[in-house]
mmCIF file of C-alpha atoms in Angstrom:
data_model
loop_
_atom_site.group_PDB
_atom_site.id
_atom_site.type_symbol
_atom_site.label_atom_id
_atom_site.label_comp_id
_atom_site.label_asym_id
_atom_site.label_seq_id
_atom_site.Cartn_x
_atom_site.Cartn_y
_atom_site.Cartn_z
ATOM 1 C CA UNK A 1 -47.417 69.945 -205.278
ATOM 2 C CA UNK A 2 -48.520 72.622 -207.707
ATOM 3 C CA UNK A 3 -50.525 71.351 -210.697
ATOM 4 C CA UNK A 4 -49.362 71.968 -214.258
ATOM 5 C CA UNK A 5 -52.041 73.885 -216.151
ATOM 6 C CA UNK A 6 -52.225 75.221 -219.700
ATOM 7 C CA UNK A 7 -50.362 78.140 -221.222
ATOM 8 C CA UNK A 8 -52.263 80.246 -223.754
ATOM 9 C CA UNK A 9 -50.028 81.446 -226.602
ATOM 10 C CA UNK A 10 -51.418 84.250 -228.780
ATOM 11 C CA UNK A 11 -49.120 84.334 -231.789
ATOM 12 C CA UNK A 12 -50.799 86.793 -234.164
ATOM 13 C CA UNK A 13 -49.787 90.436 -233.540
ATOM 14 C CA UNK A 14 -53.229 91.919 -234.291
ATOM 15 C CA UNK A 15 -55.138 90.073 -231.579
ATOM 16 C CA UNK A 16 -56.401 91.793 -228.458
ATOM 17 C CA UNK A 17 -57.089 90.103 -225.129
ATOM 18 C CA UNK A 18 -59.983 91.055 -222.893
ATOM 19 C CA UNK A 19 -61.894 89.774 -219.865
ATOM 20 C CA UNK A 20 -65.504 88.573 -219.853
ATOM 21 C CA UNK A 21 -66.573 87.190 -216.509
ATOM 22 C CA UNK A 22 -64.174 84.333 -215.744
ATOM 23 C CA UNK A 23 -62.926 84.009 -219.324
ATOM 24 C CA UNK A 24 -60.115 85.501 -221.360
ATOM 25 C CA UNK A 25 -61.519 86.520 -224.743
ATOM 26 C CA UNK A 26 -59.381 86.849 -227.869
ATOM 27 C CA UNK A 27 -60.438 89.450 -230.460
ATOM 28 C CA UNK A 28 -59.233 90.048 -233.993
ATOM 29 C CA UNK A 29 -60.453 93.226 -235.692
ATOM 30 C CA UNK A 30 -63.115 93.538 -232.953
ATOM 31 C CA UNK A 31 -64.452 90.058 -233.740
ATOM 32 C CA UNK A 32 -64.332 87.414 -231.014
ATOM 33 C CA UNK A 33 -62.371 84.407 -232.228
ATOM 34 C CA UNK A 34 -62.003 82.452 -228.999
ATOM 35 C CA UNK A 35 -62.436 82.331 -225.227
ATOM 36 C CA UNK A 36 -60.778 80.234 -222.539
ATOM 37 C CA UNK A 37 -61.771 79.898 -218.850
ATOM 38 C CA UNK A 38 -59.160 81.509 -216.593
ATOM 39 C CA UNK A 39 -59.216 78.563 -214.181
ATOM 40 C CA UNK A 40 -57.665 76.383 -216.916
ATOM 41 C CA UNK A 41 -54.631 78.652 -217.320
ATOM 42 C CA UNK A 42 -51.369 79.152 -215.478
ATOM 43 C CA UNK A 43 -49.870 81.601 -217.991
ATOM 44 C CA UNK A 44 -50.633 83.704 -221.062
ATOM 45 C CA UNK A 45 -47.927 84.625 -223.571
ATOM 46 C CA UNK A 46 -48.809 87.099 -226.309
ATOM 47 C CA UNK A 47 -46.747 88.261 -229.287
ATOM 48 C CA UNK A 48 -47.076 91.730 -230.773
ATOM 49 C CA UNK A 49 -48.235 95.128 -229.586
ATOM 50 C CA UNK A 50 -52.045 95.112 -229.597
ATOM 51 C CA UNK A 51 -52.101 94.291 -225.898
ATOM 52 C CA UNK A 52 -54.611 93.323 -223.240
ATOM 53 C CA UNK A 53 -57.298 95.110 -221.261
ATOM 54 C CA UNK A 54 -56.538 96.467 -217.774
ATOM 55 C CA UNK A 55 -59.354 94.278 -216.439
ATOM 56 C CA UNK A 56 -57.665 91.142 -217.779
ATOM 57 C CA UNK A 57 -54.303 92.247 -216.396
ATOM 58 C CA UNK A 58 -55.882 92.715 -212.992
ATOM 59 C CA UNK A 59 -57.632 89.340 -213.146
ATOM 60 C CA UNK A 60 -54.402 87.582 -214.111
ATOM 61 C CA UNK A 61 -52.492 89.323 -211.313
ATOM 62 C CA UNK A 62 -55.192 88.404 -208.766
ATOM 63 C CA UNK A 63 -55.236 84.746 -209.853
ATOM 64 C CA UNK A 64 -51.449 84.447 -210.140
ATOM 65 C CA UNK A 65 -51.631 83.849 -213.915
ATOM 66 C CA UNK A 66 -48.439 85.062 -215.561
ATOM 67 C CA UNK A 67 -49.140 87.467 -218.453
ATOM 68 C CA UNK A 68 -46.067 87.951 -220.641
ATOM 69 C CA UNK A 69 -45.680 90.233 -223.649
ATOM 70 C CA UNK A 70 -43.124 89.354 -226.347
ATOM 71 C CA UNK A 71 -42.289 90.968 -229.663
ATOM 72 C CA UNK A 72 -43.238 89.157 -232.855
ATOM 73 C CA UNK A 73 -39.671 87.838 -232.956
ATOM 74 C CA UNK A 74 -39.956 86.359 -229.468
ATOM 75 C CA UNK A 75 -37.966 88.991 -227.554
ATOM 76 C CA UNK A 76 -39.166 89.708 -224.007
ATOM 77 C CA UNK A 77 -41.022 93.004 -223.538
ATOM 78 C CA UNK A 78 -42.816 92.925 -220.202
ATOM 79 C CA UNK A 79 -44.465 90.693 -217.636
ATOM 80 C CA UNK A 80 -47.540 91.445 -215.527
ATOM 81 C CA UNK A 81 -47.449 89.972 -212.047
ATOM 82 C CA UNK A 82 -49.582 90.464 -208.997
ATOM 83 C CA UNK A 83 -48.873 90.864 -205.324
ATOM 84 C CA UNK A 84 -45.565 89.351 -204.234
ATOM 85 C CA UNK A 85 -46.200 85.924 -202.727
ATOM 86 C CA UNK A 86 -44.516 84.442 -199.672
ATOM 87 C CA UNK A 87 -43.367 86.231 -196.536
ATOM 88 C CA UNK A 88 -41.043 89.185 -196.132
ATOM 89 C CA UNK A 89 -38.567 87.097 -194.140
ATOM 90 C CA UNK A 90 -37.856 84.871 -197.169
ATOM 91 C CA UNK A 91 -37.326 87.806 -199.521
ATOM 92 C CA UNK A 92 -35.136 89.654 -197.019
ATOM 93 C CA UNK A 93 -32.981 86.539 -196.740
ATOM 94 C CA UNK A 94 -32.783 86.354 -200.547
ATOM 95 C CA UNK A 95 -31.613 89.977 -200.719
ATOM 96 C CA UNK A 96 -29.127 89.421 -197.878
ATOM 97 C CA UNK A 97 -27.581 86.424 -199.624
ATOM 98 C CA UNK A 98 -27.511 88.260 -202.957
ATOM 99 C CA UNK A 99 -25.489 91.069 -201.320
ATOM 100 C CA UNK A 100 -23.085 88.634 -199.606
ATOM 101 C CA UNK A 101 -20.452 87.472 -202.115
ATOM 102 C CA UNK A 102 -19.452 84.493 -199.979
ATOM 103 C CA UNK A 103 -23.035 83.295 -199.604
ATOM 104 C CA UNK A 104 -24.206 84.010 -203.145
ATOM 105 C CA UNK A 105 -21.261 82.212 -204.767
ATOM 106 C CA UNK A 106 -22.425 78.942 -203.191
ATOM 107 C CA UNK A 107 -25.793 79.134 -204.961
ATOM 108 C CA UNK A 108 -24.305 80.477 -208.197
ATOM 109 C CA UNK A 109 -21.718 77.689 -208.178
ATOM 110 C CA UNK A 110 -24.403 75.023 -207.888
ATOM 111 C CA UNK A 111 -26.416 76.557 -210.745
ATOM 112 C CA UNK A 112 -23.341 76.444 -213.003
ATOM 113 C CA UNK A 113 -22.440 72.947 -211.803
ATOM 114 C CA UNK A 114 -25.893 71.912 -212.989
ATOM 115 C CA UNK A 115 -25.386 73.669 -216.311
ATOM 116 C CA UNK A 116 -22.045 72.028 -217.079
ATOM 117 C CA UNK A 117 -23.105 68.610 -215.749
ATOM 118 C CA UNK A 118 -26.206 68.615 -217.952
ATOM 119 C CA UNK A 119 -24.282 69.875 -220.984
ATOM 120 C CA UNK A 120 -21.858 66.990 -220.547
ATOM 121 C CA UNK A 121 -24.791 64.586 -220.203
ATOM 122 C CA UNK A 122 -26.330 65.821 -223.470
ATOM 123 C CA UNK A 123 -23.060 65.265 -225.345
ATOM 124 C CA UNK A 124 -22.455 61.875 -223.744
ATOM 125 C CA UNK A 125 -25.997 60.712 -224.416
ATOM 126 C CA UNK A 126 -25.722 61.696 -228.091
ATOM 127 C CA UNK A 127 -22.439 59.807 -228.443
ATOM 128 C CA UNK A 128 -24.000 56.698 -226.894
ATOM 129 C CA UNK A 129 -27.175 56.895 -228.987
ATOM 130 C CA UNK A 130 -25.454 57.548 -232.335
ATOM 131 C CA UNK A 131 -21.962 55.986 -232.162
ATOM 132 C CA UNK A 132 -21.881 55.347 -235.923
ATOM 133 C CA UNK A 133 -22.991 58.872 -236.903
ATOM 134 C CA UNK A 134 -20.882 60.955 -234.543
ATOM 135 C CA UNK A 135 -17.156 61.290 -233.957
ATOM 136 C CA UNK A 136 -17.260 59.520 -230.598
ATOM 137 C CA UNK A 137 -13.634 60.317 -229.752
ATOM 138 C CA UNK A 138 -14.160 64.003 -230.424
ATOM 139 C CA UNK A 139 -17.268 64.076 -228.221
ATOM 140 C CA UNK A 140 -15.421 62.129 -225.539
ATOM 141 C CA UNK A 141 -12.627 64.723 -225.507
ATOM 142 C CA UNK A 142 -15.145 67.527 -225.086
ATOM 143 C CA UNK A 143 -16.796 65.627 -222.220
ATOM 144 C CA UNK A 144 -13.351 65.282 -220.654
ATOM 145 C CA UNK A 145 -12.887 69.057 -220.784
ATOM 146 C CA UNK A 146 -16.287 69.528 -219.160
ATOM 147 C CA UNK A 147 -15.345 67.034 -216.428
ATOM 148 C CA UNK A 148 -12.285 69.145 -215.664
ATOM 149 C CA UNK A 149 -14.479 72.256 -215.639
ATOM 150 C CA UNK A 150 -16.755 70.624 -213.062
ATOM 151 C CA UNK A 151 -13.776 70.005 -210.773
ATOM 152 C CA UNK A 152 -12.710 73.650 -211.009
ATOM 153 C CA UNK A 153 -16.238 74.965 -210.492
ATOM 154 C CA UNK A 154 -16.672 72.927 -207.306
ATOM 155 C CA UNK A 155 -13.783 74.755 -205.620
ATOM 156 C CA UNK A 156 -14.334 78.173 -207.235
ATOM 157 C CA UNK A 157 -14.629 80.985 -204.686
ATOM 158 C CA UNK A 158 -15.051 84.145 -206.786
ATOM 159 C CA UNK A 159 -17.787 85.364 -209.122
ATOM 160 C CA UNK A 160 -15.276 86.495 -211.749
ATOM 161 C CA UNK A 161 -13.602 83.097 -211.875
ATOM 162 C CA UNK A 162 -16.979 81.351 -212.009
ATOM 163 C CA UNK A 163 -18.071 83.464 -214.971
ATOM 164 C CA UNK A 164 -14.844 82.592 -216.741
ATOM 165 C CA UNK A 165 -15.307 78.883 -216.128
ATOM 166 C CA UNK A 166 -18.939 79.045 -217.239
ATOM 167 C CA UNK A 167 -18.015 80.850 -220.438
ATOM 168 C CA UNK A 168 -15.235 78.376 -221.219
ATOM 169 C CA UNK A 169 -17.534 75.388 -220.640
ATOM 170 C CA UNK A 170 -20.266 76.905 -222.820
ATOM 171 C CA UNK A 171 -17.730 77.449 -225.603
ATOM 172 C CA UNK A 172 -16.623 73.813 -225.405
ATOM 173 C CA UNK A 173 -20.213 72.572 -225.453
ATOM 174 C CA UNK A 174 -21.305 74.699 -228.402
ATOM 175 C CA UNK A 175 -18.137 73.836 -230.350
ATOM 176 C CA UNK A 176 -19.680 70.406 -231.059
ATOM 177 C CA UNK A 177 -23.357 71.359 -231.029
ATOM 178 C CA UNK A 178 -23.444 71.259 -234.820
ATOM 179 C CA UNK A 179 -22.360 67.600 -234.654
ATOM 180 C CA UNK A 180 -25.602 66.785 -232.816
ATOM 181 C CA UNK A 181 -27.665 67.994 -235.785
ATOM 182 C CA UNK A 182 -28.092 64.748 -237.723
ATOM 183 C CA UNK A 183 -30.807 65.736 -240.206
ATOM 184 C CA UNK A 184 -31.387 68.748 -242.483
ATOM 185 C CA UNK A 185 -27.726 69.767 -242.129
ATOM 186 C CA UNK A 186 -27.806 72.101 -245.117
ATOM 187 C CA UNK A 187 -30.678 74.143 -243.708
ATOM 188 C CA UNK A 188 -29.754 73.975 -240.015
ATOM 189 C CA UNK A 189 -25.987 74.430 -239.866
ATOM 190 C CA UNK A 190 -24.734 75.812 -236.537
ATOM 191 C CA UNK A 191 -21.534 77.876 -236.509
ATOM 192 C CA UNK A 192 -21.658 79.200 -232.974
ATOM 193 C CA UNK A 193 -24.015 80.932 -230.597
ATOM 194 C CA UNK A 194 -25.408 84.272 -231.827
ATOM 195 C CA UNK A 195 -27.934 86.010 -229.606
ATOM 196 C CA UNK A 196 -28.820 89.604 -230.459
ATOM 197 C CA UNK A 197 -29.894 89.021 -233.099
ATOM 198 C CA UNK A 198 -29.863 85.276 -233.880
ATOM 199 C CA UNK A 199 -28.311 84.938 -237.316
ATOM 200 C CA UNK A 200 -29.384 81.432 -238.309
ATOM 201 C CA UNK A 201 -32.332 79.080 -237.863
ATOM 202 C CA UNK A 202 -30.791 77.107 -234.993
ATOM 203 C CA UNK A 203 -29.949 80.208 -232.964
ATOM 204 C CA UNK A 204 -33.423 81.610 -233.631
ATOM 205 C CA UNK A 205 -34.983 78.491 -232.082
ATOM 206 C CA UNK A 206 -32.510 78.379 -229.185
ATOM 207 C CA UNK A 207 -33.174 82.013 -228.298
ATOM 208 C CA UNK A 208 -36.928 81.478 -228.510
ATOM 209 C CA UNK A 209 -36.764 78.391 -226.274
ATOM 210 C CA UNK A 210 -34.604 80.258 -223.744
ATOM 211 C CA UNK A 211 -37.135 83.113 -223.652
ATOM 212 C CA UNK A 212 -39.980 80.688 -222.953
ATOM 213 C CA UNK A 213 -37.913 78.923 -220.291
ATOM 214 C CA UNK A 214 -37.013 82.225 -218.622
ATOM 215 C CA UNK A 215 -40.691 83.113 -218.399
ATOM 216 C CA UNK A 216 -41.458 79.755 -216.805
ATOM 217 C CA UNK A 217 -38.690 80.248 -214.236
ATOM 218 C CA UNK A 218 -39.808 83.798 -213.419
ATOM 219 C CA UNK A 219 -43.359 82.584 -212.805
ATOM 220 C CA UNK A 220 -42.117 79.717 -210.649
ATOM 221 C CA UNK A 221 -39.967 82.018 -208.510
ATOM 222 C CA UNK A 222 -42.857 84.428 -207.965
ATOM 223 C CA UNK A 223 -45.118 81.511 -207.008
ATOM 224 C CA UNK A 224 -42.839 80.388 -204.171
ATOM 225 C CA UNK A 225 -42.337 83.986 -202.968
ATOM 226 C CA UNK A 226 -38.908 84.818 -204.401
ATOM 227 C CA UNK A 227 -37.956 87.911 -206.366
ATOM 228 C CA UNK A 228 -36.959 86.868 -209.922
ATOM 229 C CA UNK A 229 -34.923 90.076 -210.318
ATOM 230 C CA UNK A 230 -32.474 89.486 -207.435
ATOM 231 C CA UNK A 231 -29.984 86.864 -208.577
ATOM 232 C CA UNK A 232 -26.771 85.287 -207.376
ATOM 233 C CA UNK A 233 -24.801 84.698 -210.614
ATOM 234 C CA UNK A 234 -26.112 87.235 -213.133
ATOM 235 C CA UNK A 235 -25.371 90.793 -212.124
ATOM 236 C CA UNK A 236 -28.157 93.193 -211.207
ATOM 237 C CA UNK A 237 -29.451 95.389 -213.996
ATOM 238 C CA UNK A 238 -32.720 97.363 -214.223
ATOM 239 C CA UNK A 239 -35.333 95.191 -215.909
ATOM 240 C CA UNK A 240 -33.186 92.046 -215.897
ATOM 241 C CA UNK A 241 -34.705 88.969 -214.222
ATOM 242 C CA UNK A 242 -31.343 87.882 -212.842
ATOM 243 C CA UNK A 243 -32.556 85.028 -210.647
ATOM 244 C CA UNK A 244 -34.694 83.588 -213.456
ATOM 245 C CA UNK A 245 -31.601 83.728 -215.670
ATOM 246 C CA UNK A 246 -29.599 81.974 -212.939
ATOM 247 C CA UNK A 247 -32.156 79.192 -212.819
ATOM 248 C CA UNK A 248 -32.356 78.545 -216.546
ATOM 249 C CA UNK A 249 -28.606 77.905 -216.687
ATOM 250 C CA UNK A 250 -28.984 74.385 -215.315
ATOM 251 C CA UNK A 251 -32.021 73.720 -217.541
ATOM 252 C CA UNK A 252 -30.839 75.115 -220.898
ATOM 253 C CA UNK A 253 -29.266 71.983 -222.352
ATOM 254 C CA UNK A 254 -31.727 69.353 -221.127
ATOM 255 C CA UNK A 255 -34.967 71.305 -221.628
ATOM 256 C CA UNK A 256 -34.274 73.779 -224.447
ATOM 257 C CA UNK A 257 -31.290 72.524 -226.455
ATOM 258 C CA UNK A 258 -32.455 68.915 -226.688
ATOM 259 C CA UNK A 259 -35.926 70.132 -227.589
ATOM 260 C CA UNK A 260 -34.550 72.169 -230.508
ATOM 261 C CA UNK A 261 -32.418 69.229 -231.655
ATOM 262 C CA UNK A 262 -35.510 67.007 -231.613
ATOM 263 C CA UNK A 263 -37.457 69.444 -233.788
ATOM 264 C CA UNK A 264 -34.640 69.417 -236.344
ATOM 265 C CA UNK A 265 -33.615 65.769 -236.251
ATOM 266 C CA UNK A 266 -37.195 64.488 -236.407
ATOM 267 C CA UNK A 267 -37.949 66.931 -239.245
ATOM 268 C CA UNK A 268 -40.818 68.456 -237.290
ATOM 269 C CA UNK A 269 -39.693 71.922 -238.395
ATOM 270 C CA UNK A 270 -37.992 72.813 -241.668
ATOM 271 C CA UNK A 271 -36.073 75.869 -242.826
ATOM 272 C CA UNK A 272 -38.898 77.128 -245.065
ATOM 273 C CA UNK A 273 -40.509 78.639 -241.988
ATOM 274 C CA UNK A 274 -37.643 81.094 -241.387
ATOM 275 C CA UNK A 275 -36.699 84.389 -243.001
ATOM 276 C CA UNK A 276 -33.843 86.853 -242.641
ATOM 277 C CA UNK A 277 -34.376 90.555 -241.986
ATOM 278 C CA UNK A 278 -32.224 93.417 -243.259
ATOM 279 C CA UNK A 279 -30.211 93.526 -240.026
ATOM 280 C CA UNK A 280 -29.320 89.834 -240.399
ATOM 281 C CA UNK A 281 -31.781 88.575 -237.786
ATOM 282 C CA UNK A 282 -33.413 85.236 -238.608
ATOM 283 C CA UNK A 283 -37.026 84.889 -237.459
ATOM 284 C CA UNK A 284 -39.778 82.274 -237.570
ATOM 285 C CA UNK A 285 -43.008 82.822 -239.456
ATOM 286 C CA UNK A 286 -46.370 82.496 -237.681
ATOM 287 C CA UNK A 287 -47.028 78.891 -238.693
ATOM 288 C CA UNK A 288 -43.572 77.746 -237.581
ATOM 289 C CA UNK A 289 -43.922 79.589 -234.286
ATOM 290 C CA UNK A 290 -47.292 77.929 -233.677
ATOM 291 C CA UNK A 291 -45.804 74.516 -234.414
ATOM 292 C CA UNK A 292 -42.871 75.258 -232.110
ATOM 293 C CA UNK A 293 -45.227 76.261 -229.281
ATOM 294 C CA UNK A 294 -47.446 73.211 -229.787
ATOM 295 C CA UNK A 295 -44.436 70.928 -229.476
ATOM 296 C CA UNK A 296 -43.190 72.914 -226.457
ATOM 297 C CA UNK A 297 -46.518 72.355 -224.709
ATOM 298 C CA UNK A 298 -46.277 68.634 -225.418
ATOM 299 C CA UNK A 299 -42.722 68.596 -224.067
ATOM 300 C CA UNK A 300 -43.847 70.278 -220.850
ATOM 301 C CA UNK A 301 -46.406 67.520 -220.270
ATOM 302 C CA UNK A 302 -43.917 64.627 -220.531
ATOM 303 C CA UNK A 303 -43.408 62.798 -217.235
ATOM 304 C CA UNK A 304 -39.967 62.405 -215.670
ATOM 305 C CA UNK A 305 -38.557 61.371 -212.297
ATOM 306 C CA UNK A 306 -37.009 64.377 -210.588
ATOM 307 C CA UNK A 307 -33.394 63.408 -209.747
ATOM 308 C CA UNK A 308 -33.423 65.003 -206.275
ATOM 309 C CA UNK A 309 -36.988 64.433 -205.094
ATOM 310 C CA UNK A 310 -37.257 61.028 -206.791
ATOM 311 C CA UNK A 311 -40.888 61.843 -207.590
ATOM 312 C CA UNK A 312 -42.637 61.729 -210.953
ATOM 313 C CA UNK A 313 -43.468 65.188 -212.292
ATOM 314 C CA UNK A 314 -44.039 66.827 -215.674
ATOM 315 C CA UNK A 315 -41.099 68.523 -217.400
ATOM 316 C CA UNK A 316 -43.060 71.755 -217.141
ATOM 317 C CA UNK A 317 -42.986 71.508 -213.343
ATOM 318 C CA UNK A 318 -39.184 71.379 -213.118
ATOM 319 C CA UNK A 319 -38.734 75.187 -212.800
ATOM 320 C CA UNK A 320 -41.303 75.258 -209.997
ATOM 321 C CA UNK A 321 -39.600 72.413 -208.126
ATOM 322 C CA UNK A 322 -36.203 74.099 -208.433
ATOM 323 C CA UNK A 323 -37.677 77.385 -207.206
ATOM 324 C CA UNK A 324 -39.242 75.550 -204.262
ATOM 325 C CA UNK A 325 -35.909 73.888 -203.406
ATOM 326 C CA UNK A 326 -34.138 77.248 -203.547
ATOM 327 C CA UNK A 327 -36.724 78.756 -201.203
ATOM 328 C CA UNK A 328 -36.292 75.819 -198.822
ATOM 329 C CA UNK A 329 -32.533 76.377 -198.782
ATOM 330 C CA UNK A 330 -32.912 80.090 -198.069
ATOM 331 C CA UNK A 331 -35.278 79.242 -195.212
ATOM 332 C CA UNK A 332 -32.648 76.923 -193.755
ATOM 333 C CA UNK A 333 -34.507 73.669 -194.475
ATOM 334 C CA UNK A 334 -31.750 72.364 -196.770
ATOM 335 C CA UNK A 335 -27.982 72.435 -196.314
ATOM 336 C CA UNK A 336 -27.397 73.511 -199.920
ATOM 337 C CA UNK A 337 -29.356 74.342 -203.049
ATOM 338 C CA UNK A 338 -29.625 71.114 -205.087
ATOM 339 C CA UNK A 339 -29.290 71.880 -208.828
ATOM 340 C CA UNK A 340 -31.183 69.838 -211.404
ATOM 341 C CA UNK A 341 -28.718 67.102 -212.401
ATOM 342 C CA UNK A 342 -30.341 65.079 -215.174
ATOM 343 C CA UNK A 343 -29.637 61.347 -215.390
#
């Protein structure tokens, strides 16, 4: 089993990354402010436009350390990756399945089954944990709708129908997401999902968490030898990591959404750390982003029992395990791709 290592987050936009021997060195205004041994890292995520040296990019690619560039607002810019891992037979099978509507729908269907199942679990768990603070009957009705969606998804045979069912289920789930915010309601009201740009504090955190999760999934897929750009549910588009986006569907609610709810409900983050730009986009300031990333790292290190493998792993290893299971299915070692169904 792959070992979970550290992720280096460089949050200030004026910091430059370089290589010195076996260390990544962080500079600010040509002054060294820190260095970290490469062997301690599995990924580097940097915000802003100052960049990194070609030598560091090459070292990261050689050592399979994901190097991701994001804007200051957390939007994905680019990812540096090295030689494609795995064998050509696995990738050719991935491409074959992606081009076969009948074969790809089976994987896509399981990803969306995982998404809707986990969304229902999040709502049901909240209703059980806070029966006196939530409208339990309202949540129960929404869970009932999601149960019906699961039945339809299981027998769905077309990509268009699956996208419709996924969109309907997401709408049902997010229609009561605001109910799950139990603290700081005035500052963190949620009126629906807004993506480009996020127009409130909750959507800003959700989008940021989804970006981090997508990067984790892309790295995991590359590690097991799959192409993160060739997906089965999301359509192909230049520059779009379709398979990574497929994978995060089943992990959004249990890894990202619950994490954001925890930050709000435990008052770890408050609304003072957000500001609104002229175009309506709401963004986090540097201190809030650092706090968010610190908590995200802690979340990744929490131990869970994987529902399919029945082995204890860190939350941060879940994308890797799912990528490994997908590769095993494509090789013919499994009868179907087992989505992450949280219990």
